[in-house]
mmCIF file of C-alpha atoms in Angstrom:
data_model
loop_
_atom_site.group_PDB
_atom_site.id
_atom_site.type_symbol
_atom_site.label_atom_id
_atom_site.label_comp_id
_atom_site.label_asym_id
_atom_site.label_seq_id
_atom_site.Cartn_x
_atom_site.Cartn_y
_atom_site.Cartn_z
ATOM 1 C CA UNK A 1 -12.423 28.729 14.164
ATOM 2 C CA UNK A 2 -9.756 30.410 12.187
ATOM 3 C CA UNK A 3 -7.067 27.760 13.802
ATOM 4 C CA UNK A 4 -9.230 25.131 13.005
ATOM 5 C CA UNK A 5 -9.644 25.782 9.863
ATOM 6 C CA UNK A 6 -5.454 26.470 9.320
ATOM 7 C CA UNK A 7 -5.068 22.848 11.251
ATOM 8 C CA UNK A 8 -7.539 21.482 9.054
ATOM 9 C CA UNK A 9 -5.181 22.519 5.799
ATOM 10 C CA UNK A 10 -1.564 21.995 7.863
ATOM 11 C CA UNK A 11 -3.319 18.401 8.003
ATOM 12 C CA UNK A 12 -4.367 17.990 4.779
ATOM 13 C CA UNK A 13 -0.658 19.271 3.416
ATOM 14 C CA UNK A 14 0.963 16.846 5.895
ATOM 15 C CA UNK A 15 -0.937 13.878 4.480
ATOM 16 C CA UNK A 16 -0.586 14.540 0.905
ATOM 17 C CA UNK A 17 3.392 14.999 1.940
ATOM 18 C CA UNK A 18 3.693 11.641 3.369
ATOM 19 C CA UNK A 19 2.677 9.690 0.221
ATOM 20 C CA UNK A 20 4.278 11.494 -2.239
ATOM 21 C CA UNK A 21 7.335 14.065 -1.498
ATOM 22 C CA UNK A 22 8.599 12.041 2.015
ATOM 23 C CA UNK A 23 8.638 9.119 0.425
ATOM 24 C CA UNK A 24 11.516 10.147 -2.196
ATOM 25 C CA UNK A 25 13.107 11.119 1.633
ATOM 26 C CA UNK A 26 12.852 8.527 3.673
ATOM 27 C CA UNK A 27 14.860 5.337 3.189
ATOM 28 C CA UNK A 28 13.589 1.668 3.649
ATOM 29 C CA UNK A 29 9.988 2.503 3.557
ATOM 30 C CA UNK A 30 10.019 4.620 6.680
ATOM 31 C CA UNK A 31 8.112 7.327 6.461
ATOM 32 C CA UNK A 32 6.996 9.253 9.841
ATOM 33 C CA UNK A 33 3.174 9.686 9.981
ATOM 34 C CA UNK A 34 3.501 13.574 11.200
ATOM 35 C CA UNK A 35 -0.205 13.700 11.235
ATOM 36 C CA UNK A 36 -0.388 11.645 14.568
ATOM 37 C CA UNK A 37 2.802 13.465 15.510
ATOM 38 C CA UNK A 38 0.739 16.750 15.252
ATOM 39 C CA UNK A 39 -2.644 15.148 16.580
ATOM 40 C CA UNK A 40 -0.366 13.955 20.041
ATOM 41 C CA UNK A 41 1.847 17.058 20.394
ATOM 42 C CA UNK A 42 -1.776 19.363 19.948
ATOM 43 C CA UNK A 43 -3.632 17.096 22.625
ATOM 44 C CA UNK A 44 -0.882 17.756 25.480
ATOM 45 C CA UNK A 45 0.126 21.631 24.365
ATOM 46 C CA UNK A 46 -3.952 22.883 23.942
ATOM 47 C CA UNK A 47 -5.721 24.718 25.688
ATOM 48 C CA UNK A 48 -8.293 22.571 28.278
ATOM 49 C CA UNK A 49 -11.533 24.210 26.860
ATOM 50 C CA UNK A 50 -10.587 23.529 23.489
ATOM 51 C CA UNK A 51 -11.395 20.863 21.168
ATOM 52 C CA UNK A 52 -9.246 22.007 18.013
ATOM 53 C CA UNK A 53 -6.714 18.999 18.830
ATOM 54 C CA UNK A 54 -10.144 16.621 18.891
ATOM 55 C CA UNK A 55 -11.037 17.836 15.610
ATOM 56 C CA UNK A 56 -8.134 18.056 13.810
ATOM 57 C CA UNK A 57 -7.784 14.300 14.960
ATOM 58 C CA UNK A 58 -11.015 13.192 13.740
ATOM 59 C CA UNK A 59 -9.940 15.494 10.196
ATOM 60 C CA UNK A 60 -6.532 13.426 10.063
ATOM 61 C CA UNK A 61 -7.687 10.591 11.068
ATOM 62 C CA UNK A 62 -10.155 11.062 7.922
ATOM 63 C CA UNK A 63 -7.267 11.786 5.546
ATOM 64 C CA UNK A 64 -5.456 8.709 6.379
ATOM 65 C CA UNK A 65 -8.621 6.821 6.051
ATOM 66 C CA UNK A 66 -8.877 8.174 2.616
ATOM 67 C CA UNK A 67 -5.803 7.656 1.423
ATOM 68 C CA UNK A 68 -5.084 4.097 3.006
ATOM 69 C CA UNK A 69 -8.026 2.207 1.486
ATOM 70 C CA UNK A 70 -9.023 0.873 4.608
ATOM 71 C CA UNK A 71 -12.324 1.171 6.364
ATOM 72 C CA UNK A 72 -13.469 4.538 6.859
ATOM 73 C CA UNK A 73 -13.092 6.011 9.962
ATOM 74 C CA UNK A 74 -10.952 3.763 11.354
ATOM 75 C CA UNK A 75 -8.255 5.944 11.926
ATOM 76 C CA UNK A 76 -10.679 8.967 12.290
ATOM 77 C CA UNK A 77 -12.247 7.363 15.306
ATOM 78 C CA UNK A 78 -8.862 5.986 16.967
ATOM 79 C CA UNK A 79 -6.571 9.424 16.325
ATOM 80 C CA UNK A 80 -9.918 11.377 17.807
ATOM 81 C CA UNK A 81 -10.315 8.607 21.154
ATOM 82 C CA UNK A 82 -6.565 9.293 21.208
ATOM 83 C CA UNK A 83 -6.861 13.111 21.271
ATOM 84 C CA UNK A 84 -9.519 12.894 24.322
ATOM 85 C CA UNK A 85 -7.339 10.507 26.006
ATOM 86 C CA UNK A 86 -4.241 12.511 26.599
ATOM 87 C CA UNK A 87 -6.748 15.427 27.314
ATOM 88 C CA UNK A 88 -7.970 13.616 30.252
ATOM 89 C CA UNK A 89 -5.136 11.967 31.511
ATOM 90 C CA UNK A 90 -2.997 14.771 31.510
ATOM 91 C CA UNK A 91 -5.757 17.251 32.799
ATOM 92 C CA UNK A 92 -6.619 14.914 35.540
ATOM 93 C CA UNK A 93 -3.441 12.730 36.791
ATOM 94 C CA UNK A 94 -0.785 14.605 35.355
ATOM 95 C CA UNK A 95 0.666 18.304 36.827
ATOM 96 C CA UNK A 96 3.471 19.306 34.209
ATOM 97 C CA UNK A 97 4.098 23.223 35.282
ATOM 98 C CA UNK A 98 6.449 23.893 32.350
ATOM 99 C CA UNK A 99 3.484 22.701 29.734
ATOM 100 C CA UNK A 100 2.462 26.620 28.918
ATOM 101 C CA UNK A 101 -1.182 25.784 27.360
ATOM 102 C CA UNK A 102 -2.115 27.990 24.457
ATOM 103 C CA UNK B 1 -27.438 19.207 35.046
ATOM 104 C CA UNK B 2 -23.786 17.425 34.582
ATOM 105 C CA UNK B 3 -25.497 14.267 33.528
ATOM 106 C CA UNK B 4 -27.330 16.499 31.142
ATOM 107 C CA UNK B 5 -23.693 17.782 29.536
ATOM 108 C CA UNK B 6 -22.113 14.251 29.427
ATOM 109 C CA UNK B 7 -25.532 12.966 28.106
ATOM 110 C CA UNK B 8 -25.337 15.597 25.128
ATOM 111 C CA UNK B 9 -21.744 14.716 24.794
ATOM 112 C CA UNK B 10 -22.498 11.710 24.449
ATOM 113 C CA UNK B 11 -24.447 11.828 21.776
ATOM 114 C CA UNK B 12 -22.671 14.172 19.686
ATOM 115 C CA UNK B 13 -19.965 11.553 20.220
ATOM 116 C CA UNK B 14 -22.755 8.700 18.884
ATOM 117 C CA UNK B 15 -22.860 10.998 15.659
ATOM 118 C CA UNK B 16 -19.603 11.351 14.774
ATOM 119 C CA UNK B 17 -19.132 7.776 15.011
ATOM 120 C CA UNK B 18 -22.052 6.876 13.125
ATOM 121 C CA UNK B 19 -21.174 9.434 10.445
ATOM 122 C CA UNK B 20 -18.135 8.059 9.476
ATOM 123 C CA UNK B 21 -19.538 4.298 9.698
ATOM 124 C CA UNK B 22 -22.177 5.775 7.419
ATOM 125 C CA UNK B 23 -19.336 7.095 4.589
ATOM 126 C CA UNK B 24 -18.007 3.813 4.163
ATOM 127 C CA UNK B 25 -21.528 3.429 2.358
ATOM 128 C CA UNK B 26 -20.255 5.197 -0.220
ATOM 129 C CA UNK B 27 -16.589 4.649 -0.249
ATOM 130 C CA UNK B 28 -15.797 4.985 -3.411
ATOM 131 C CA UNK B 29 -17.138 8.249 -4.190
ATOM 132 C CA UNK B 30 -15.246 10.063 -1.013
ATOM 133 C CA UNK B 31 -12.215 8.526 -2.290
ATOM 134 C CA UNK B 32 -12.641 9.258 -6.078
ATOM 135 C CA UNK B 33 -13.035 12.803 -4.897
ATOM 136 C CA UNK B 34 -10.602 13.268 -2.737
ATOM 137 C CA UNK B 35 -7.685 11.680 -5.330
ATOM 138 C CA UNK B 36 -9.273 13.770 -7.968
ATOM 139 C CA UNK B 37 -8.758 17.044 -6.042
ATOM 140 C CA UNK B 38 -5.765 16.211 -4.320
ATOM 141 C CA UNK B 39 -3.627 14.561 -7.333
ATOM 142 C CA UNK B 40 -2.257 17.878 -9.146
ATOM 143 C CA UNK B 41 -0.209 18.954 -5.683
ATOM 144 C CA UNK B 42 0.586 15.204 -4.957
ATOM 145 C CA UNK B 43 1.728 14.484 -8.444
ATOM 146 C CA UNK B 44 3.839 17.806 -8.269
ATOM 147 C CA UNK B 45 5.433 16.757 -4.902
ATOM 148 C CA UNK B 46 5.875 13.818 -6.205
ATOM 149 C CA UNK B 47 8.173 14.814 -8.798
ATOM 150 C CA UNK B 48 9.566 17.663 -6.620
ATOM 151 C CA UNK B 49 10.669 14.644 -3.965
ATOM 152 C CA UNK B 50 12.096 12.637 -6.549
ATOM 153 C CA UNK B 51 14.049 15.031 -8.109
ATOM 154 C CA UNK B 52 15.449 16.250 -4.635
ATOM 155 C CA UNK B 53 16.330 12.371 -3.843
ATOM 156 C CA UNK B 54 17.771 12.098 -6.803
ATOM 157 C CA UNK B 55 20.011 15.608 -6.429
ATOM 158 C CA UNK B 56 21.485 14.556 -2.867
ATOM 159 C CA UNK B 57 21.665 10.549 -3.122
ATOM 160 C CA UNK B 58 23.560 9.850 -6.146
ATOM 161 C CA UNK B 59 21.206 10.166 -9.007
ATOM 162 C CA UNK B 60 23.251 8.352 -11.672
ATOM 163 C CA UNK B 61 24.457 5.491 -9.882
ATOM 164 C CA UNK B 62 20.825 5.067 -8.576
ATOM 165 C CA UNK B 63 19.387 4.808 -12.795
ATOM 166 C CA UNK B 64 22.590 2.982 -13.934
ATOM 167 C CA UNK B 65 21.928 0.540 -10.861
ATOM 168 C CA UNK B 66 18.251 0.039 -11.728
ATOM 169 C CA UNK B 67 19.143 -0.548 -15.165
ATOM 170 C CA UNK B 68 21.339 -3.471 -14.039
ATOM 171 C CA UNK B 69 18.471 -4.518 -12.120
ATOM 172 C CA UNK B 70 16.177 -4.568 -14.734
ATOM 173 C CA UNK B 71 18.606 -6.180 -17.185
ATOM 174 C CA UNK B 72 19.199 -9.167 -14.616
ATOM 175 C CA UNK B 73 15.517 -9.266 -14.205
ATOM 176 C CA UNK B 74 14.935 -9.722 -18.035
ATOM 177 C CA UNK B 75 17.702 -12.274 -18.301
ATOM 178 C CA UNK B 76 16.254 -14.566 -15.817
ATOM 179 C CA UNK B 77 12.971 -13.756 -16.984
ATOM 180 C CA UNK B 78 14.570 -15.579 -20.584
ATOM 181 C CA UNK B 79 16.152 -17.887 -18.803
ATOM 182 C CA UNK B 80 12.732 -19.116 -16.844
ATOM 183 C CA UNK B 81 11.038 -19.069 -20.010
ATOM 184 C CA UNK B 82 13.571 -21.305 -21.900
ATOM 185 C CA UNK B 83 12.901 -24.040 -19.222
ATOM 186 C CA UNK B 84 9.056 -23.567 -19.642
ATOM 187 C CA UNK B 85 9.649 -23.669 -23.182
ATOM 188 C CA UNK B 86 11.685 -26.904 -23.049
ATOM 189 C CA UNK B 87 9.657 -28.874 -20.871
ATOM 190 C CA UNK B 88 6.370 -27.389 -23.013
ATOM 191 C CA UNK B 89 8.135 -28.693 -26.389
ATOM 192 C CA UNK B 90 8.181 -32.300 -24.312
ATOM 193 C CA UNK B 91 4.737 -32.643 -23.662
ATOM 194 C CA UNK B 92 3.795 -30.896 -27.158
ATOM 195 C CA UNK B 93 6.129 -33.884 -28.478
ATOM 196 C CA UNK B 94 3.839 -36.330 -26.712
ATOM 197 C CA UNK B 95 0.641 -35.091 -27.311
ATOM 198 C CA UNK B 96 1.024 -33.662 -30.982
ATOM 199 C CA UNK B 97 -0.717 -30.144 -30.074
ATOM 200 C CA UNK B 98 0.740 -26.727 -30.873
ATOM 201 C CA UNK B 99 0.976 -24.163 -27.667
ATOM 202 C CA UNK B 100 1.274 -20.546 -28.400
ATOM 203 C CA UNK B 101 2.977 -18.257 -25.450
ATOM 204 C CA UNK B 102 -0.206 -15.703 -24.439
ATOM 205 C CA UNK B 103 0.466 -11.702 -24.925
ATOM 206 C CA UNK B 104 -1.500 -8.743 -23.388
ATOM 207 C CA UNK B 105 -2.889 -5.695 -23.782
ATOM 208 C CA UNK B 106 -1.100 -3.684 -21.411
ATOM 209 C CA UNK B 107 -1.447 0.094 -20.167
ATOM 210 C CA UNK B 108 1.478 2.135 -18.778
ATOM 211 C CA UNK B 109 0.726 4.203 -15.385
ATOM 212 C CA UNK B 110 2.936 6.393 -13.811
ATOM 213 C CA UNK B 111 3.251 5.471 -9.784
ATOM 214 C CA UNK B 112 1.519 8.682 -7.923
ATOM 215 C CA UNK B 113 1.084 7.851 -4.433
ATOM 216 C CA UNK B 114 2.487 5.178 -2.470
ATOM 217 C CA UNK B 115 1.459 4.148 1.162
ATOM 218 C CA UNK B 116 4.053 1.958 2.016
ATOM 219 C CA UNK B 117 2.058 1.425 5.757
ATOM 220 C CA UNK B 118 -0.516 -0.461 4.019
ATOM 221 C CA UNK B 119 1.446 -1.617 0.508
ATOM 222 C CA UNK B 120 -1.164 0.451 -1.457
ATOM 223 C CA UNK B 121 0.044 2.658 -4.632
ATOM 224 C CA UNK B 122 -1.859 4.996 -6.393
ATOM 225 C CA UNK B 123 -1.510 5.171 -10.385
ATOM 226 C CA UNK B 124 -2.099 7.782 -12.366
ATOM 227 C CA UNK B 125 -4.708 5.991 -15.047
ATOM 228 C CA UNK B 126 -8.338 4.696 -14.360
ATOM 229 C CA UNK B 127 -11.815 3.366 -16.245
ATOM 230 C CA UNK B 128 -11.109 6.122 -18.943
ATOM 231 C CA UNK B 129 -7.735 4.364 -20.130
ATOM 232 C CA UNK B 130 -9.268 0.949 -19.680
ATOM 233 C CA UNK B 131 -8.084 0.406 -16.509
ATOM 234 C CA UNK B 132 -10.881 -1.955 -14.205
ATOM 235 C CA UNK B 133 -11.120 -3.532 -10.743
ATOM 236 C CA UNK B 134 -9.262 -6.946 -10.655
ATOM 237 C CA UNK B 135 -7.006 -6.197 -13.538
ATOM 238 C CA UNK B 136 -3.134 -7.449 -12.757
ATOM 239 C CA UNK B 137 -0.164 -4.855 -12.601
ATOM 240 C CA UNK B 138 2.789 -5.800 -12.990
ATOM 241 C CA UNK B 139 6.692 -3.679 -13.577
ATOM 242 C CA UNK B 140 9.050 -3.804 -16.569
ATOM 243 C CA UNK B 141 10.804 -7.229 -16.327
ATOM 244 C CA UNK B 142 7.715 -8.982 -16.008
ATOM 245 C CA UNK B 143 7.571 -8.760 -12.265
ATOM 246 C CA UNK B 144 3.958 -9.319 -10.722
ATOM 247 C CA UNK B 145 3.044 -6.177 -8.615
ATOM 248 C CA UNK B 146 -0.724 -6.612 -7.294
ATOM 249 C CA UNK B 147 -3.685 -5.980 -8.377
ATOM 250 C CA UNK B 148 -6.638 -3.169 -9.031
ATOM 251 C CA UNK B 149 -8.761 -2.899 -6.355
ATOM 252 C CA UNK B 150 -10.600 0.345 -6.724
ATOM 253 C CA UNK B 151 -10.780 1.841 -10.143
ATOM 254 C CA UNK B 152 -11.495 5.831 -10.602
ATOM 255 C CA UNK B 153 -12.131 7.656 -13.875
ATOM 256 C CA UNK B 154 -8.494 9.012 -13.642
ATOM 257 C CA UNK B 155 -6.850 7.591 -11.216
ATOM 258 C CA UNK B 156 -6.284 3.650 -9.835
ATOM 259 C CA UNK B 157 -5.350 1.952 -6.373
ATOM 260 C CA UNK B 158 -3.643 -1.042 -6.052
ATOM 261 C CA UNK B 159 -2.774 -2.976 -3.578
ATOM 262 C CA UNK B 160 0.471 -5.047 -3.617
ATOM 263 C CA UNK B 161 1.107 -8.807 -4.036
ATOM 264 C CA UNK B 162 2.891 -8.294 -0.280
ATOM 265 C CA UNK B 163 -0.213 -6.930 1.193
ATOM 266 C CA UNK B 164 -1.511 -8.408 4.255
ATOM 267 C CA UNK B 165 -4.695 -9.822 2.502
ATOM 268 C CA UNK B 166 -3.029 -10.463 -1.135
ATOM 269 C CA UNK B 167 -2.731 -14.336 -2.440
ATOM 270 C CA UNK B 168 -1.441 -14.831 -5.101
ATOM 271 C CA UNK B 169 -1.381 -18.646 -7.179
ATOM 272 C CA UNK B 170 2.565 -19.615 -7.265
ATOM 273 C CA UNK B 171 4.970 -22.347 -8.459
ATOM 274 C CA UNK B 172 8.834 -22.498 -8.584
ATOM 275 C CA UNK B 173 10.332 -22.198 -11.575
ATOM 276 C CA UNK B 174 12.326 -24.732 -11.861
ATOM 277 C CA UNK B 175 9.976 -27.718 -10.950
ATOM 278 C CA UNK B 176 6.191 -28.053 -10.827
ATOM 279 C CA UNK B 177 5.895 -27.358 -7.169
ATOM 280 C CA UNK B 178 2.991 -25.288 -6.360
ATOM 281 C CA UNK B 179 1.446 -22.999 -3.338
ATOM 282 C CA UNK B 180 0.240 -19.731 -2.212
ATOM 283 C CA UNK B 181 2.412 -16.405 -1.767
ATOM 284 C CA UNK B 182 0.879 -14.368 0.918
ATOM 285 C CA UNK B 183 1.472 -11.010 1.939
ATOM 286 C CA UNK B 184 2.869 -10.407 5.081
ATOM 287 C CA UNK B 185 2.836 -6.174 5.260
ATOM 288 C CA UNK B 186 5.570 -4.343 4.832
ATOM 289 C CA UNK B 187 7.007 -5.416 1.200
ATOM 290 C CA UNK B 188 7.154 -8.883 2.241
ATOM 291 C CA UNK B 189 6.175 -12.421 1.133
ATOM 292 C CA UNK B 190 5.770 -16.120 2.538
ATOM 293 C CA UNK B 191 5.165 -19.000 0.034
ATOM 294 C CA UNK B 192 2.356 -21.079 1.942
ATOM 295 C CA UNK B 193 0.387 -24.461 1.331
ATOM 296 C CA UNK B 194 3.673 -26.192 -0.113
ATOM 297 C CA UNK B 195 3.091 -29.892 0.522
ATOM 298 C CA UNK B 196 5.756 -31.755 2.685
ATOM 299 C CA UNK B 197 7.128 -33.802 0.024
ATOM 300 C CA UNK B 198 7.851 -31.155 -2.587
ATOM 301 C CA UNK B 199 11.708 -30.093 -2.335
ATOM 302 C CA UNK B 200 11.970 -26.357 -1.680
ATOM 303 C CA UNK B 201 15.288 -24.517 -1.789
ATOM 304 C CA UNK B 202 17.079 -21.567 -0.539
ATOM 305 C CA UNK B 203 17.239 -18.954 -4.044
ATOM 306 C CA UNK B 204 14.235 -20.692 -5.870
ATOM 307 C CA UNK B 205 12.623 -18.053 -8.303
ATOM 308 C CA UNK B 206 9.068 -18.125 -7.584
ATOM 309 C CA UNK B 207 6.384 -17.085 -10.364
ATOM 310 C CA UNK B 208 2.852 -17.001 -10.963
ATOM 311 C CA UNK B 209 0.989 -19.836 -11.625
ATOM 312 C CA UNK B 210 -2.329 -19.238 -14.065
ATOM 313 C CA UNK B 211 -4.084 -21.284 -11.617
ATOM 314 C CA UNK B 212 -5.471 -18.167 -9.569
ATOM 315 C CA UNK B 213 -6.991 -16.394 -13.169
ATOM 316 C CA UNK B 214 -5.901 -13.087 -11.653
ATOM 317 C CA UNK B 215 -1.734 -13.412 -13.038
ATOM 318 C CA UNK B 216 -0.769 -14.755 -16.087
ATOM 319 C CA UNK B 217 1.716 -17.150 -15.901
ATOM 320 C CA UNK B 218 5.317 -17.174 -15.138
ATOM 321 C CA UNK B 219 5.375 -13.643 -14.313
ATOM 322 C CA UNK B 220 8.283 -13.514 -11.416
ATOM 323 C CA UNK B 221 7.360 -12.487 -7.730
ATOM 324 C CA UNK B 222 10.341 -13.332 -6.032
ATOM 325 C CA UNK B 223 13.142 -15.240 -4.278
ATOM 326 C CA UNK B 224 12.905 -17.655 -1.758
ATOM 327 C CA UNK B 225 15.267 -16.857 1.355
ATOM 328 C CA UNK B 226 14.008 -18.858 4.219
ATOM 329 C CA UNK B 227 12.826 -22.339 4.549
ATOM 330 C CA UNK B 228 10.308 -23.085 7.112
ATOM 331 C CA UNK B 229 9.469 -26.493 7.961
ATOM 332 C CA UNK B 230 7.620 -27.626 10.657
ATOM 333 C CA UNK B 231 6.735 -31.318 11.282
ATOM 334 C CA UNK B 232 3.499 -31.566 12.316
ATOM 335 C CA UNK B 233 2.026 -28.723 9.438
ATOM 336 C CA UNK B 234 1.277 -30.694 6.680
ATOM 337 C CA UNK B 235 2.225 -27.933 4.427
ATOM 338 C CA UNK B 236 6.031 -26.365 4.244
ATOM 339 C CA UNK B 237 6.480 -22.905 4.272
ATOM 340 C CA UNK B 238 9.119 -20.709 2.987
ATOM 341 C CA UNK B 239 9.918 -16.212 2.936
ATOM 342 C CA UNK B 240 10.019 -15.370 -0.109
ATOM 343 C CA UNK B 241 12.168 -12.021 -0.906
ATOM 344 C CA UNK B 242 10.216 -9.834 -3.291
ATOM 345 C CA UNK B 243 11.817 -8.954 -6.876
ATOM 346 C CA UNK B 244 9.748 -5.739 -6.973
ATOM 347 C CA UNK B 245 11.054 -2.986 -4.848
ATOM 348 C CA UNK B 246 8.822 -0.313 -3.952
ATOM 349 C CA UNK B 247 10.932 2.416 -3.269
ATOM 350 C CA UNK B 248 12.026 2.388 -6.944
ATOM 351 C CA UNK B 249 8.867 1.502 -8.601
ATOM 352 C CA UNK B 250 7.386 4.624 -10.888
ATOM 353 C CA UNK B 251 6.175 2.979 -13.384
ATOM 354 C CA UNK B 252 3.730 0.131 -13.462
ATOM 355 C CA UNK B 253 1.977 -1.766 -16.378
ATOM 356 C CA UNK B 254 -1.728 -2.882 -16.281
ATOM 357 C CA UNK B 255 -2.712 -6.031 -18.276
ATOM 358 C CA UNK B 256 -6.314 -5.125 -19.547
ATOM 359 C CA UNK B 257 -7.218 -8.255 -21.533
ATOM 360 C CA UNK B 258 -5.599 -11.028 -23.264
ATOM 361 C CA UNK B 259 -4.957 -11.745 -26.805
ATOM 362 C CA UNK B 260 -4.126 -14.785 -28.368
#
């Protein structure tokens, strides 16, 4: 619970970053969207049982629906189908030993 | 009992879907709220970012170059109006009328948020400074931005001229050649529904037209860079390069009404 709710505000940080302080940073326009950076890198590092990477998708996703204009949950729903994704594909077809789960 | 599990999964999955379906419902609000409590720390990044960017990349050559820029920008600005001017004196010669150039009421926002994915920008300044849906932004130098599409008691966002579902009435300057800019994404512009036999030319200033009622007219959007002609469109098509540029825009102004 307590990670959740630290993703939940690493999340929120991250997308308030990318439209204001990385944009001063990044030149031509290209800014790196670190919240699906942080939803992928969670979904192959965590743990099988948990679902913090899921929810901290579906949380991000939410952000960036906020923020964009666009229709809500649009990105919600894709960055949390994403998360479950690379759950099950690498839990089930893919046998990394040096991926220590945490 | 594992089609009982996947069944509740399932439908907890069902839930979350329909939940966020459901806020689009009431958009607005969500967002309103979420700008509202998020635009102290973003407005301080913001500053904090551009103060860094300017520290490490050259500050003053960066402000004396976008003083150039704006200078240029105001001289062909005159220079676009003396032609309208001109040809407006020979008609008024013709048809003994008077014509008097139209001036706004505009508000100054500052430039809070920018999603540069989606060529949004979020201004500091809503429905308390005057500021309402459909309203027309445009930057110093007369240069159309976009337009407000959601207005919040504080707080506005706008979506560009260059955004994929922006048109925006055009002509070039020079002639009385007419279309549609349309946003393409991504800060960039194509000058559509040109008929065939209109000349079009590689560094023609395109403007507003007032044909659309959402710009004024003659307000500049930008340069034309690429011809595109294909036979059997009836209409010629042409990229237009942008005069706003989005990486230095903090400052925006919104036309609230007109006054004669």
């Amino acid at each position: 619970m307590k990670q959740t709710i630290i993703l939940f505000l690493v999340f929120y940080v991250f997308a308030i970053l990318q439209m204001s302080f990385f944009v001063h940073l990044f030149p031509n326009g290209l800014v790196p969207n670190f919240i699906i950076l942080s939803v992928v890198l969670l979904s192959i590092f965590e743990h099988r049982d948990s679902y913090a990477s899921f929810l901290a998708a579906l949380f991000g996703g939410f952000l960036l629906d906020v923020f964009s204009g666009g229709i809500i949950g649009l990105w919600a729903l894709g960055l949390g189908f994403a998360s479950l994704f690379i759950k099950i594909v690498l839990e089930d077809y893919v046998r990394l030993p040096i991926l220590k789960k945490f | 009992m594992r089609n009982l599990i996947l069944r509740r999964r399932f439908g907890v999955l069902l839930l979350v879907i329909l939940s966020f379906l459901s806020l689009n419902l009431i958009s607005s609000q969500v967002r309103e709220f979420a700008t509202s409590i998020s635009s102290p720390l973003q407005a301080s990044l913001w500053q904090a970012g551009r103060s860094i960017s300017t520290f490490f990349g050259g500050g003053s050559l960066r402000t004396e170059n976008e003083i150039l820029r704006q200078e240029n920008f105001a001289l062909v600005q005159k220079v676009i109006s003396l032609q309208d001017v001109e040809r407006e004196n020979e008609e008024l010669r013709r048809m003994l009328d008077l014509g008097l150039t139209e001036e706004f009421r505009m508000v100054m926002a500052d430039v809070i948020g920018k999603n540069l994915g989606e060529d949004v920008i979020t201004i500091r300044g809503g429905q308390n400074q005057g500021i309402q849906k459909g309203m027309s932004v445009i930057a110093s130098g007369t240069i159309a931005v976009g337009k407000v599409v959601e207005s919040f008691s504080d707080h506005a966002r706008v979506q560009l001229i260059s955004a994929d579902e922006a048109r925006t009435d055009a002509q070039i300057a020079e002639t009385e050649t007419t279309g549609v800019v349309r946003g393409k994404g991504g800060q960039k512009l194509m000058l559509d529904l040109v008929p065939q036999e209109d000349e079009l030319g590689v560094g023609d200033m395109v403007v507003t037209s007032n044909l659309g009622g959402v710009f004024p007219k003659n307000l500049l959007i930008g340069e034309i860079t690429e011809i595109l002609k294909a036979g059997s469109d009836p209409f010629q098509k042409a990229n237009v390069k942008p005069f706003f540029s989005l990486k230095s825009l903090e400052t925006v102004f919104v036309i609230t009404s007109l006054r004669p």
